[in-house]
XYZ file of C-alpha atoms in Angstrom:
207
model
C 74.935 97.038 93.796
C 73.245 98.364 96.922
C 73.929 97.823 100.640
C 71.638 95.192 102.184
C 70.703 97.148 105.323
C 69.847 100.244 103.252
C 67.573 98.206 100.967
C 65.764 96.754 103.969
C 65.417 100.159 105.606
C 64.226 101.777 102.359
C 61.337 99.385 101.702
C 58.866 101.806 103.264
C 60.581 105.003 102.130
C 59.587 107.141 99.130
C 61.422 106.563 95.865
C 63.400 109.785 96.259
C 65.127 108.322 99.320
C 66.475 105.206 97.643
C 69.955 104.196 98.880
C 72.977 105.217 96.851
C 74.501 102.485 94.701
C 78.124 101.401 95.141
C 80.270 102.493 92.185
C 83.847 101.987 91.025
C 84.666 105.425 92.433
C 84.217 103.932 95.906
C 87.163 101.606 95.196
C 89.643 104.385 94.376
C 92.883 104.370 96.323
C 92.327 100.998 97.982
C 92.972 97.369 97.157
C 89.498 95.886 96.848
C 88.304 92.299 96.742
C 84.782 91.992 95.366
C 83.216 88.631 96.195
C 80.061 87.562 94.366
C 78.268 84.833 96.293
C 74.915 83.102 96.448
C 73.193 82.996 99.837
C 71.024 80.216 98.458
C 73.902 77.737 98.024
C 75.861 76.345 100.983
C 79.221 75.927 99.125
C 79.106 79.631 98.252
C 78.302 80.604 101.842
C 81.103 78.378 103.149
C 83.556 79.999 100.718
C 82.459 83.435 101.958
C 83.144 82.476 105.584
C 86.551 80.981 104.797
C 87.651 83.980 102.753
C 86.492 86.607 105.243
C 88.329 84.773 108.031
C 91.771 85.260 106.428
C 91.494 88.697 104.800
C 93.044 91.799 106.457
C 89.650 93.429 106.976
C 90.650 95.127 110.234
C 94.437 95.243 109.993
C 94.783 97.189 106.718
C 93.030 100.513 106.105
C 94.164 100.379 102.467
C 92.080 97.237 101.862
C 88.355 96.681 101.580
C 86.245 93.562 101.192
C 83.008 93.933 99.243
C 80.652 90.956 99.510
C 77.911 91.004 96.873
C 74.934 88.654 97.248
C 73.502 87.451 93.935
C 70.017 86.024 93.282
C 69.541 82.413 92.172
C 68.697 81.375 88.612
C 65.010 81.498 87.762
C 64.703 77.702 87.816
C 65.727 77.485 91.489
C 62.925 77.835 94.034
C 63.782 79.503 97.329
C 61.844 78.820 100.548
C 61.527 82.583 101.087
C 62.192 85.758 99.133
C 65.767 86.612 98.159
C 66.028 89.667 100.408
C 64.919 87.850 103.567
C 67.076 84.847 102.746
C 70.125 87.038 102.260
C 69.514 88.983 105.482
C 69.225 85.788 107.535
C 72.274 84.154 105.962
C 74.426 87.275 106.350
C 73.580 87.573 110.038
C 74.543 83.925 110.533
C 77.906 84.522 108.843
C 78.717 87.336 111.335
C 81.089 89.134 108.965
C 81.660 92.727 110.166
C 81.415 94.474 106.788
C 78.535 95.701 104.655
C 76.764 93.175 102.459
C 75.672 94.412 99.033
C 72.942 93.128 96.710
C 73.088 92.610 92.957
C 69.395 92.031 92.325
C 69.570 91.525 88.567
C 73.084 90.089 88.376
C 74.128 93.016 86.173
C 77.267 93.909 88.130
C 78.525 90.348 88.135
C 77.842 90.016 84.421
C 79.726 93.242 83.718
C 82.751 91.992 85.641
C 82.577 88.749 83.668
C 82.564 90.710 80.400
C 85.524 92.801 81.544
C 87.356 89.611 82.408
C 86.793 88.426 78.840
C 88.614 91.529 77.668
C 85.756 93.182 75.818
C 82.266 94.514 76.476
C 81.341 94.014 72.835
C 81.473 90.225 72.701
C 78.129 88.698 71.698
C 76.118 86.694 74.178
C 75.892 86.816 77.939
C 78.886 85.125 79.622
C 78.344 82.228 81.969
C 78.376 83.525 85.526
C 79.910 81.306 88.188
C 79.267 81.610 91.914
C 81.269 82.292 93.881
C 83.518 84.658 91.930
C 86.250 86.816 93.475
C 87.556 89.921 91.673
C 90.730 91.668 92.864
C 90.943 95.381 91.983
C 93.930 97.649 92.538
C 93.902 101.255 93.757
C 93.615 102.551 90.168
C 90.463 100.550 89.499
C 92.187 97.907 87.359
C 91.168 94.246 87.648
C 94.278 92.322 88.654
C 92.895 88.807 89.166
C 89.644 86.838 88.932
C 88.801 83.515 90.574
C 85.693 81.709 89.354
C 84.304 78.867 91.434
C 85.883 77.482 94.569
C 88.432 74.781 95.324
C 90.116 73.636 98.524
C 92.356 76.303 100.095
C 91.481 78.919 97.492
C 91.239 81.513 100.262
C 95.013 81.127 100.798
C 95.666 81.704 97.102
C 93.525 84.838 97.119
C 95.140 86.124 100.312
C 98.590 85.733 98.739
C 97.607 87.934 95.793
C 95.967 90.499 98.072
C 99.091 90.753 100.229
C 101.261 91.061 97.112
C 99.287 94.117 95.961
C 99.148 95.657 99.422
C 102.845 95.317 100.114
C 104.266 95.565 103.646
C 102.271 97.597 106.171
C 103.517 101.091 106.993
C 103.878 101.371 110.764
C 103.564 104.712 112.492
C 106.933 104.311 114.190
C 108.619 104.134 110.794
C 107.197 107.457 109.690
C 109.701 109.449 111.805
C 113.284 108.715 112.739
C 113.887 107.658 116.359
C 115.283 110.539 118.445
C 118.316 108.496 119.462
C 119.397 107.963 115.886
C 118.918 111.638 115.001
C 120.995 112.803 117.956
C 123.775 110.341 117.208
C 123.893 111.339 113.549
C 124.071 115.054 114.373
C 126.832 114.396 116.890
C 128.891 112.505 114.337
C 128.368 115.221 111.743
C 129.115 118.194 114.020
C 131.774 116.929 116.404
C 135.298 118.126 115.606
C 136.895 115.468 117.799
C 135.480 112.433 115.988
C 137.770 111.240 113.188
C 136.209 110.260 109.866
C 136.882 106.597 110.656
C 134.318 106.700 113.499
C 131.561 108.005 111.266
C 132.408 105.502 108.556
C 132.537 102.669 111.017
C 129.205 103.642 112.505
C 127.660 103.667 109.049
C 128.901 100.171 108.335
C 127.568 98.864 111.620
C 124.093 100.326 110.945
C 123.332 100.348 107.193
C 119.972 102.027 107.827
C 121.603 105.329 108.893
């Protein structure tokens, strides 16, 4: 898949300057939710808006949301070309991440095959839009949601938060100075009986 704005910008560029495709290597080390959607169908666009509104796009640096726009089936006529339609719809959604394009539907089909458990199964699997794919930091698919039902965004968010775990705050990275001083005092003072240190430990299990 390729980023939408790079495709638009590259239309008048020579072939050697084509934009770089997104690969699985770009997902390494982060929890990633890949969302395949169709800009040509309103239920899919509505699902995109609802999902993006609840995901920790800004609050978690260890999470990334990858929205992938997919073309319609050949039998569906669009009022304009797929690229222009996608650009207009994405701007209307006002989601502050990069939109990617899967022109031939190959990436979505590959994910569908992986979800089946084998790339060797005969026939092309039925592809449903929208489809959400949750990938862990090791590149393993942890969950797949095909289609959309009421409140599905909450179900997806729950699984995302489960993989992310609790956030690591900066203040937890180092011990507060007060606690360090108190601990050193208890350890080094000759006038404090053992009972004081033991009692202090019981009062504050985190020490």
